[in-house]
């Protein structure tokens, strides 16, 4: 099992608001989240050795010139973010809530001459997405940088961050198809809807092979069946929750047996045996009951 220790955290508003343009590559996304991680260790202004970042995103084989180019790209490329306020310049309204704005993320990204040091500062308006989580009302998400680095493509990384926030949600998540399409940014011109669906399938395989996130999706079409209106995602976190419980010190032998049976997807009858066991606490029983119900629905 690979080592996972670099956890980056962000407000859910960041996921809802930001769309990375087509100019952003997979490597640029890796670097973006690595920089956020390093900044979160300190403050919105941080100085560190470029080797730290290169090792974090596994680009240690890059020359200094190549890495500088990657840094410059991340610092200069604008992303789109959805503003939640009205912007007025010279008494003229130039943006209303819900409009997308193209803007750079960083206030400064400085490479010091004759030094391996970098100085990075996030623009104050974006700092809230990565700090002050206790003040946030709509929640926050987090992922390991090691998970994102393993994914094969930029669309896989974007879809992973879009769905990762819902891993403990027990209902379907409905997203407008155009929103999904815009976020995944298919790079081929003239992309058709079926191409986007194939891309979703490809991302699903990639994400489920490389991370612990599992999901299914359903295409919702208009009444005449021609237009794709929404995608309904179902994110299943049961297996992840149970794998975490396996590592807890207070988990006794009976509980361990129940978890291992569930993870091997044994029949419902075997799972029901554990519901009457006095050594299994209510939290485990709730998880077991939910899995039994899911299996029963799938049979129907």
mmCIF file with all atom_site columns, N, CA, C and O in Angstrom, residues 132-173:
data_model
loop_
_atom_site.group_PDB
_atom_site.id
_atom_site.type_symbol
_atom_site.label_atom_id
_atom_site.label_alt_id
_atom_site.label_comp_id
_atom_site.label_asym_id
_atom_site.label_entity_id
_atom_site.label_seq_id
_atom_site.pdbx_PDB_ins_code
_atom_site.Cartn_x
_atom_site.Cartn_y
_atom_site.Cartn_z
_atom_site.occupancy
_atom_site.B_iso_or_equiv
_atom_site.pdbx_formal_charge
_atom_site.auth_seq_id
_atom_site.auth_comp_id
_atom_site.auth_asym_id
_atom_site.auth_atom_id
_atom_site.pdbx_PDB_model_num
ATOM 1   N N  . UNK A 1 132 ? -9.572  28.975 7.871   1.00 0.00 ? 132 UNK A N  1
ATOM 2   C CA . UNK A 1 132 ? -10.776 29.331 8.638   1.00 0.00 ? 132 UNK A CA 1
ATOM 3   C C  . UNK A 1 132 ? -11.924 28.353 8.428   1.00 0.00 ? 132 UNK A C  1
ATOM 4   O O  . UNK A 1 132 ? -13.072 28.755 8.191   1.00 0.00 ? 132 UNK A O  1
ATOM 5   N N  . UNK A 1 133 ? -11.648 27.060 8.526   1.00 0.00 ? 133 UNK A N  1
ATOM 6   C CA . UNK A 1 133 ? -12.681 26.052 8.240   1.00 0.00 ? 133 UNK A CA 1
ATOM 7   C C  . UNK A 1 133 ? -13.806 26.039 9.280   1.00 0.00 ? 133 UNK A C  1
ATOM 8   O O  . UNK A 1 133 ? -14.929 25.677 8.987   1.00 0.00 ? 133 UNK A O  1
ATOM 9   N N  . UNK A 1 134 ? -13.499 26.455 10.501  1.00 0.00 ? 134 UNK A N  1
ATOM 10  C CA . UNK A 1 134 ? -14.519 26.460 11.548  1.00 0.00 ? 134 UNK A CA 1
ATOM 11  C C  . UNK A 1 134 ? -15.609 27.487 11.274  1.00 0.00 ? 134 UNK A C  1
ATOM 12  O O  . UNK A 1 134 ? -16.728 27.354 11.752  1.00 0.00 ? 134 UNK A O  1
ATOM 13  N N  . UNK A 1 135 ? -15.281 28.512 10.517  1.00 0.00 ? 135 UNK A N  1
ATOM 14  C CA . UNK A 1 135 ? -16.243 29.572 10.217  1.00 0.00 ? 135 UNK A CA 1
ATOM 15  C C  . UNK A 1 135 ? -17.124 29.219 9.030   1.00 0.00 ? 135 UNK A C  1
ATOM 16  O O  . UNK A 1 135 ? -18.110 29.891 8.761   1.00 0.00 ? 135 UNK A O  1
ATOM 17  N N  . UNK A 1 136 ? -16.764 28.179 8.299   1.00 0.00 ? 136 UNK A N  1
ATOM 18  C CA . UNK A 1 136 ? -17.478 27.838 7.069   1.00 0.00 ? 136 UNK A CA 1
ATOM 19  C C  . UNK A 1 136 ? -18.800 27.132 7.381   1.00 0.00 ? 136 UNK A C  1
ATOM 20  O O  . UNK A 1 136 ? -18.853 26.262 8.237   1.00 0.00 ? 136 UNK A O  1
ATOM 21  N N  . UNK A 1 137 ? -19.854 27.493 6.656   1.00 0.00 ? 137 UNK A N  1
ATOM 22  C CA . UNK A 1 137 ? -21.177 26.936 6.915   1.00 0.00 ? 137 UNK A CA 1
ATOM 23  C C  . UNK A 1 137 ? -21.557 25.792 5.974   1.00 0.00 ? 137 UNK A C  1
ATOM 24  O O  . UNK A 1 137 ? -22.472 25.037 6.263   1.00 0.00 ? 137 UNK A O  1
ATOM 25  N N  . UNK A 1 138 ? -20.869 25.680 4.840   1.00 0.00 ? 138 UNK A N  1
ATOM 26  C CA . UNK A 1 138 ? -21.270 24.639 3.886   1.00 0.00 ? 138 UNK A CA 1
ATOM 27  C C  . UNK A 1 138 ? -20.292 23.475 3.861   1.00 0.00 ? 138 UNK A C  1
ATOM 28  O O  . UNK A 1 138 ? -20.372 22.616 3.010   1.00 0.00 ? 138 UNK A O  1
ATOM 29  N N  . UNK A 1 139 ? -19.363 23.452 4.811   1.00 0.00 ? 139 UNK A N  1
ATOM 30  C CA . UNK A 1 139 ? -18.487 22.303 4.957   1.00 0.00 ? 139 UNK A CA 1
ATOM 31  C C  . UNK A 1 139 ? -17.209 22.404 4.147   1.00 0.00 ? 139 UNK A C  1
ATOM 32  O O  . UNK A 1 139 ? -17.017 23.338 3.373   1.00 0.00 ? 139 UNK A O  1
ATOM 33  N N  . UNK A 1 140 ? -16.355 21.411 4.349   1.00 0.00 ? 140 UNK A N  1
ATOM 34  C CA . UNK A 1 140 ? -15.086 21.383 3.633   1.00 0.00 ? 140 UNK A CA 1
ATOM 35  C C  . UNK A 1 140 ? -14.751 19.944 3.267   1.00 0.00 ? 140 UNK A C  1
ATOM 36  O O  . UNK A 1 140 ? -15.331 18.990 3.781   1.00 0.00 ? 140 UNK A O  1
ATOM 37  N N  . UNK A 1 141 ? -13.812 19.804 2.336   1.00 0.00 ? 141 UNK A N  1
ATOM 38  C CA . UNK A 1 141 ? -13.378 18.493 1.862   1.00 0.00 ? 141 UNK A CA 1
ATOM 39  C C  . UNK A 1 141 ? -11.861 18.401 1.979   1.00 0.00 ? 141 UNK A C  1
ATOM 40  O O  . UNK A 1 141 ? -11.179 19.404 2.176   1.00 0.00 ? 141 UNK A O  1
ATOM 41  N N  . UNK A 1 142 ? -11.356 17.191 1.821   1.00 0.00 ? 142 UNK A N  1
ATOM 42  C CA . UNK A 1 142 ? -9.906  16.997 1.882   1.00 0.00 ? 142 UNK A CA 1
ATOM 43  C C  . UNK A 1 142 ? -9.536  15.757 1.082   1.00 0.00 ? 142 UNK A C  1
ATOM 44  O O  . UNK A 1 142 ? -10.360 14.855 0.899   1.00 0.00 ? 142 UNK A O  1
ATOM 45  N N  . UNK A 1 143 ? -8.339  15.745 0.575   1.00 0.00 ? 143 UNK A N  1
ATOM 46  C CA . UNK A 1 143 ? -7.843  14.548 -0.094  1.00 0.00 ? 143 UNK A CA 1
ATOM 47  C C  . UNK A 1 143 ? -6.331  14.474 0.064   1.00 0.00 ? 143 UNK A C  1
ATOM 48  O O  . UNK A 1 143 ? -5.661  15.472 0.347   1.00 0.00 ? 143 UNK A O  1
ATOM 49  N N  . UNK A 1 144 ? -5.811  13.279 -0.119  1.00 0.00 ? 144 UNK A N  1
ATOM 50  C CA . UNK A 1 144 ? -4.369  13.080 -0.069  1.00 0.00 ? 144 UNK A CA 1
ATOM 51  C C  . UNK A 1 144 ? -3.768  13.429 -1.422  1.00 0.00 ? 144 UNK A C  1
ATOM 52  O O  . UNK A 1 144 ? -4.292  13.012 -2.471  1.00 0.00 ? 144 UNK A O  1
ATOM 53  N N  . UNK A 1 145 ? -2.687  14.169 -1.400  1.00 0.00 ? 145 UNK A N  1
ATOM 54  C CA . UNK A 1 145 ? -1.996  14.502 -2.645  1.00 0.00 ? 145 UNK A CA 1
ATOM 55  C C  . UNK A 1 145 ? -1.548  13.222 -3.352  1.00 0.00 ? 145 UNK A C  1
ATOM 56  O O  . UNK A 1 145 ? -1.552  13.137 -4.577  1.00 0.00 ? 145 UNK A O  1
ATOM 57  N N  . UNK A 1 146 ? -1.194  12.212 -2.566  1.00 0.00 ? 146 UNK A N  1
ATOM 58  C CA . UNK A 1 146 ? -0.740  10.935 -3.150  1.00 0.00 ? 146 UNK A CA 1
ATOM 59  C C  . UNK A 1 146 ? -1.826  10.294 -4.006  1.00 0.00 ? 146 UNK A C  1
ATOM 60  O O  . UNK A 1 146 ? -1.529  9.634  -5.006  1.00 0.00 ? 146 UNK A O  1
ATOM 61  N N  . UNK A 1 147 ? -3.111  10.458 -3.636  1.00 0.00 ? 147 UNK A N  1
ATOM 62  C CA . UNK A 1 147 ? -4.204  9.904  -4.436  1.00 0.00 ? 147 UNK A CA 1
ATOM 63  C C  . UNK A 1 147 ? -4.295  10.604 -5.789  1.00 0.00 ? 147 UNK A C  1
ATOM 64  O O  . UNK A 1 147 ? -4.402  9.965  -6.839  1.00 0.00 ? 147 UNK A O  1
ATOM 65  N N  . UNK A 1 148 ? -4.274  11.923 -5.765  1.00 0.00 ? 148 UNK A N  1
ATOM 66  C CA . UNK A 1 148 ? -4.405  12.703 -6.996  1.00 0.00 ? 148 UNK A CA 1
ATOM 67  C C  . UNK A 1 148 ? -3.250  12.426 -7.949  1.00 0.00 ? 148 UNK A C  1
ATOM 68  O O  . UNK A 1 148 ? -3.420  12.352 -9.166  1.00 0.00 ? 148 UNK A O  1
ATOM 69  N N  . UNK A 1 149 ? -2.037  12.248 -7.388  1.00 0.00 ? 149 UNK A N  1
ATOM 70  C CA . UNK A 1 149 ? -0.864  12.018 -8.238  1.00 0.00 ? 149 UNK A CA 1
ATOM 71  C C  . UNK A 1 149 ? -0.954  10.729 -9.039  1.00 0.00 ? 149 UNK A C  1
ATOM 72  O O  . UNK A 1 149 ? -0.336  10.595 -10.092 1.00 0.00 ? 149 UNK A O  1
ATOM 73  N N  . UNK A 1 150 ? -1.716  9.745  -8.536  1.00 0.00 ? 150 UNK A N  1
ATOM 74  C CA . UNK A 1 150 ? -1.780  8.458  -9.219  1.00 0.00 ? 150 UNK A CA 1
ATOM 75  C C  . UNK A 1 150 ? -2.742  8.466  -10.406 1.00 0.00 ? 150 UNK A C  1
ATOM 76  O O  . UNK A 1 150 ? -2.669  7.579  -11.259 1.00 0.00 ? 150 UNK A O  1
ATOM 77  N N  . UNK A 1 151 ? -3.633  9.452  -10.463 1.00 0.00 ? 151 UNK A N  1
ATOM 78  C CA . UNK A 1 151 ? -4.660  9.460  -11.503 1.00 0.00 ? 151 UNK A CA 1
ATOM 79  C C  . UNK A 1 151 ? -4.064  9.797  -12.864 1.00 0.00 ? 151 UNK A C  1
ATOM 80  O O  . UNK A 1 151 ? -3.124  10.582 -12.977 1.00 0.00 ? 151 UNK A O  1
ATOM 81  N N  . UNK A 1 152 ? -4.642  9.203  -13.907 1.00 0.00 ? 152 UNK A N  1
ATOM 82  C CA . UNK A 1 152 ? -4.046  9.254  -15.244 1.00 0.00 ? 152 UNK A CA 1
ATOM 83  C C  . UNK A 1 152 ? -4.267  10.554 -15.992 1.00 0.00 ? 152 UNK A C  1
ATOM 84  O O  . UNK A 1 152 ? -3.527  10.869 -16.922 1.00 0.00 ? 152 UNK A O  1
ATOM 85  N N  . UNK A 1 153 ? -5.311  11.296 -15.632 1.00 0.00 ? 153 UNK A N  1
ATOM 86  C CA . UNK A 1 153 ? -5.657  12.447 -16.465 1.00 0.00 ? 153 UNK A CA 1
ATOM 87  C C  . UNK A 1 153 ? -6.201  13.599 -15.618 1.00 0.00 ? 153 UNK A C  1
ATOM 88  O O  . UNK A 1 153 ? -6.633  13.424 -14.487 1.00 0.00 ? 153 UNK A O  1
ATOM 89  N N  . UNK A 1 154 ? -6.199  14.765 -16.225 1.00 0.00 ? 154 UNK A N  1
ATOM 90  C CA . UNK A 1 154 ? -6.785  15.944 -15.588 1.00 0.00 ? 154 UNK A CA 1
ATOM 91  C C  . UNK A 1 154 ? -8.285  15.747 -15.315 1.00 0.00 ? 154 UNK A C  1
ATOM 92  O O  . UNK A 1 154 ? -8.755  16.064 -14.210 1.00 0.00 ? 154 UNK A O  1
ATOM 93  N N  . UNK A 1 155 ? -9.089  15.229 -16.280 1.00 0.00 ? 155 UNK A N  1
ATOM 94  C CA . UNK A 1 155 ? -10.510 14.998 -15.972 1.00 0.00 ? 155 UNK A CA 1
ATOM 95  C C  . UNK A 1 155 ? -10.715 14.074 -14.773 1.00 0.00 ? 155 UNK A C  1
ATOM 96  O O  . UNK A 1 155 ? -11.647 14.277 -13.984 1.00 0.00 ? 155 UNK A O  1
ATOM 97  N N  . UNK A 1 156 ? -9.863  13.060 -14.612 1.00 0.00 ? 156 UNK A N  1
ATOM 98  C CA . UNK A 1 156 ? -9.982  12.168 -13.456 1.00 0.00 ? 156 UNK A CA 1
ATOM 99  C C  . UNK A 1 156 ? -9.758  12.933 -12.159 1.00 0.00 ? 156 UNK A C  1
ATOM 100 O O  . UNK A 1 156 ? -10.465 12.727 -11.163 1.00 0.00 ? 156 UNK A O  1
ATOM 101 N N  . UNK A 1 157 ? -8.761  13.823 -12.154 1.00 0.00 ? 157 UNK A N  1
ATOM 102 C CA . UNK A 1 157 ? -8.471  14.614 -10.951 1.00 0.00 ? 157 UNK A CA 1
ATOM 103 C C  . UNK A 1 157 ? -9.646  15.518 -10.624 1.00 0.00 ? 157 UNK A C  1
ATOM 104 O O  . UNK A 1 157 ? -10.092 15.605 -9.464  1.00 0.00 ? 157 UNK A O  1
ATOM 105 N N  . UNK A 1 158 ? -10.197 16.190 -11.649 1.00 0.00 ? 158 UNK A N  1
ATOM 106 C CA . UNK A 1 158 ? -11.320 17.104 -11.425 1.00 0.00 ? 158 UNK A CA 1
ATOM 107 C C  . UNK A 1 158 ? -12.536 16.351 -10.913 1.00 0.00 ? 158 UNK A C  1
ATOM 108 O O  . UNK A 1 158 ? -13.184 16.764 -9.938  1.00 0.00 ? 158 UNK A O  1
ATOM 109 N N  . UNK A 1 159 ? -12.860 15.220 -11.545 1.00 0.00 ? 159 UNK A N  1
ATOM 110 C CA . UNK A 1 159 ? -14.032 14.446 -11.124 1.00 0.00 ? 159 UNK A CA 1
ATOM 111 C C  . UNK A 1 159 ? -13.840 13.907 -9.710  1.00 0.00 ? 159 UNK A C  1
ATOM 112 O O  . UNK A 1 159 ? -14.780 13.875 -8.910  1.00 0.00 ? 159 UNK A O  1
ATOM 113 N N  . UNK A 1 160 ? -12.616 13.491 -9.384  1.00 0.00 ? 160 UNK A N  1
ATOM 114 C CA . UNK A 1 160 ? -12.325 13.007 -8.040  1.00 0.00 ? 160 UNK A CA 1
ATOM 115 C C  . UNK A 1 160 ? -12.624 14.088 -7.007  1.00 0.00 ? 160 UNK A C  1
ATOM 116 O O  . UNK A 1 160 ? -13.274 13.826 -5.979  1.00 0.00 ? 160 UNK A O  1
ATOM 117 N N  . UNK A 1 161 ? -12.172 15.315 -7.248  1.00 0.00 ? 161 UNK A N  1
ATOM 118 C CA . UNK A 1 161 ? -12.426 16.385 -6.274  1.00 0.00 ? 161 UNK A CA 1
ATOM 119 C C  . UNK A 1 161 ? -13.909 16.752 -6.219  1.00 0.00 ? 161 UNK A C  1
ATOM 120 O O  . UNK A 1 161 ? -14.423 17.117 -5.159  1.00 0.00 ? 161 UNK A O  1
ATOM 121 N N  . UNK A 1 162 ? -14.612 16.640 -7.345  1.00 0.00 ? 162 UNK A N  1
ATOM 122 C CA . UNK A 1 162 ? -16.044 16.945 -7.369  1.00 0.00 ? 162 UNK A CA 1
ATOM 123 C C  . UNK A 1 162 ? -16.847 15.951 -6.534  1.00 0.00 ? 162 UNK A C  1
ATOM 124 O O  . UNK A 1 162 ? -17.826 16.323 -5.869  1.00 0.00 ? 162 UNK A O  1
ATOM 125 N N  . UNK A 1 163 ? -16.441 14.671 -6.579  1.00 0.00 ? 163 UNK A N  1
ATOM 126 C CA . UNK A 1 163 ? -17.208 13.627 -5.894  1.00 0.00 ? 163 UNK A CA 1
ATOM 127 C C  . UNK A 1 163 ? -16.692 13.317 -4.498  1.00 0.00 ? 163 UNK A C  1
ATOM 128 O O  . UNK A 1 163 ? -17.437 12.809 -3.654  1.00 0.00 ? 163 UNK A O  1
ATOM 129 N N  . UNK A 1 164 ? -15.436 13.605 -4.244  1.00 0.00 ? 164 UNK A N  1
ATOM 130 C CA . UNK A 1 164 ? -14.821 13.258 -2.968  1.00 0.00 ? 164 UNK A CA 1
ATOM 131 C C  . UNK A 1 164 ? -15.560 13.877 -1.788  1.00 0.00 ? 164 UNK A C  1
ATOM 132 O O  . UNK A 1 164 ? -15.646 13.284 -0.715  1.00 0.00 ? 164 UNK A O  1
ATOM 133 N N  . UNK A 1 165 ? -16.116 15.060 -1.965  1.00 0.00 ? 165 UNK A N  1
ATOM 134 C CA . UNK A 1 165 ? -16.837 15.747 -0.881  1.00 0.00 ? 165 UNK A CA 1
ATOM 135 C C  . UNK A 1 165 ? -18.111 15.005 -0.476  1.00 0.00 ? 165 UNK A C  1
ATOM 136 O O  . UNK A 1 165 ? -18.660 15.243 0.599   1.00 0.00 ? 165 UNK A O  1
ATOM 137 N N  . UNK A 1 166 ? -18.599 14.099 -1.348  1.00 0.00 ? 166 UNK A N  1
ATOM 138 C CA . UNK A 1 166 ? -19.865 13.419 -1.087  1.00 0.00 ? 166 UNK A CA 1
ATOM 139 C C  . UNK A 1 166 ? -19.661 11.996 -0.570  1.00 0.00 ? 166 UNK A C  1
ATOM 140 O O  . UNK A 1 166 ? -20.620 11.222 -0.495  1.00 0.00 ? 166 UNK A O  1
ATOM 141 N N  . UNK A 1 167 ? -18.463 11.636 -0.170  1.00 0.00 ? 167 UNK A N  1
ATOM 142 C CA . UNK A 1 167 ? -18.189 10.242 0.173   1.00 0.00 ? 167 UNK A CA 1
ATOM 143 C C  . UNK A 1 167 ? -18.964 9.759  1.390   1.00 0.00 ? 167 UNK A C  1
ATOM 144 O O  . UNK A 1 167 ? -19.120 8.558  1.587   1.00 0.00 ? 167 UNK A O  1
ATOM 145 N N  . UNK A 1 168 ? -19.456 10.653 2.247   1.00 0.00 ? 168 UNK A N  1
ATOM 146 C CA . UNK A 1 168 ? -20.254 10.232 3.400   1.00 0.00 ? 168 UNK A CA 1
ATOM 147 C C  . UNK A 1 168 ? -21.737 10.537 3.213   1.00 0.00 ? 168 UNK A C  1
ATOM 148 O O  . UNK A 1 168 ? -22.526 10.372 4.131   1.00 0.00 ? 168 UNK A O  1
ATOM 149 N N  . UNK A 1 169 ? -22.116 10.968 2.020   1.00 0.00 ? 169 UNK A N  1
ATOM 150 C CA . UNK A 1 169 ? -23.508 11.313 1.726   1.00 0.00 ? 169 UNK A CA 1
ATOM 151 C C  . UNK A 1 169 ? -24.231 10.064 1.232   1.00 0.00 ? 169 UNK A C  1
ATOM 152 O O  . UNK A 1 169 ? -23.733 9.355  0.364   1.00 0.00 ? 169 UNK A O  1
ATOM 153 N N  . UNK A 1 170 ? -25.396 9.802  1.769   1.00 0.00 ? 170 UNK A N  1
ATOM 154 C CA . UNK A 1 170 ? -26.082 8.531  1.495   1.00 0.00 ? 170 UNK A CA 1
ATOM 155 C C  . UNK A 1 170 ? -27.133 8.619  0.391   1.00 0.00 ? 170 UNK A C  1
ATOM 156 O O  . UNK A 1 170 ? -27.845 7.653  0.151   1.00 0.00 ? 170 UNK A O  1
ATOM 157 N N  . UNK A 1 171 ? -27.244 9.756  -0.273  1.00 0.00 ? 171 UNK A N  1
ATOM 158 C CA . UNK A 1 171 ? -28.247 9.903  -1.321  1.00 0.00 ? 171 UNK A CA 1
ATOM 159 C C  . UNK A 1 171 ? -27.571 10.242 -2.653  1.00 0.00 ? 171 UNK A C  1
ATOM 160 O O  . UNK A 1 171 ? -26.380 10.498 -2.700  1.00 0.00 ? 171 UNK A O  1
ATOM 161 N N  . UNK A 1 172 ? -28.363 10.257 -3.713  1.00 0.00 ? 172 UNK A N  1
ATOM 162 C CA . UNK A 1 172 ? -27.830 10.604 -5.031  1.00 0.00 ? 172 UNK A CA 1
ATOM 163 C C  . UNK A 1 172 ? -27.513 12.089 -5.107  1.00 0.00 ? 172 UNK A C  1
ATOM 164 O O  . UNK A 1 172 ? -28.186 12.911 -4.485  1.00 0.00 ? 172 UNK A O  1
ATOM 165 N N  . UNK A 1 173 ? -26.465 12.422 -5.864  1.00 0.00 ? 173 UNK A N  1
ATOM 166 C CA . UNK A 1 173 ? -26.086 13.809 -6.100  1.00 0.00 ? 173 UNK A CA 1
ATOM 167 C C  . UNK A 1 173 ? -26.388 14.119 -7.557  1.00 0.00 ? 173 UNK A C  1
ATOM 168 O O  . UNK A 1 173 ? -25.880 13.447 -8.459  1.00 0.00 ? 173 UNK A O  1
#
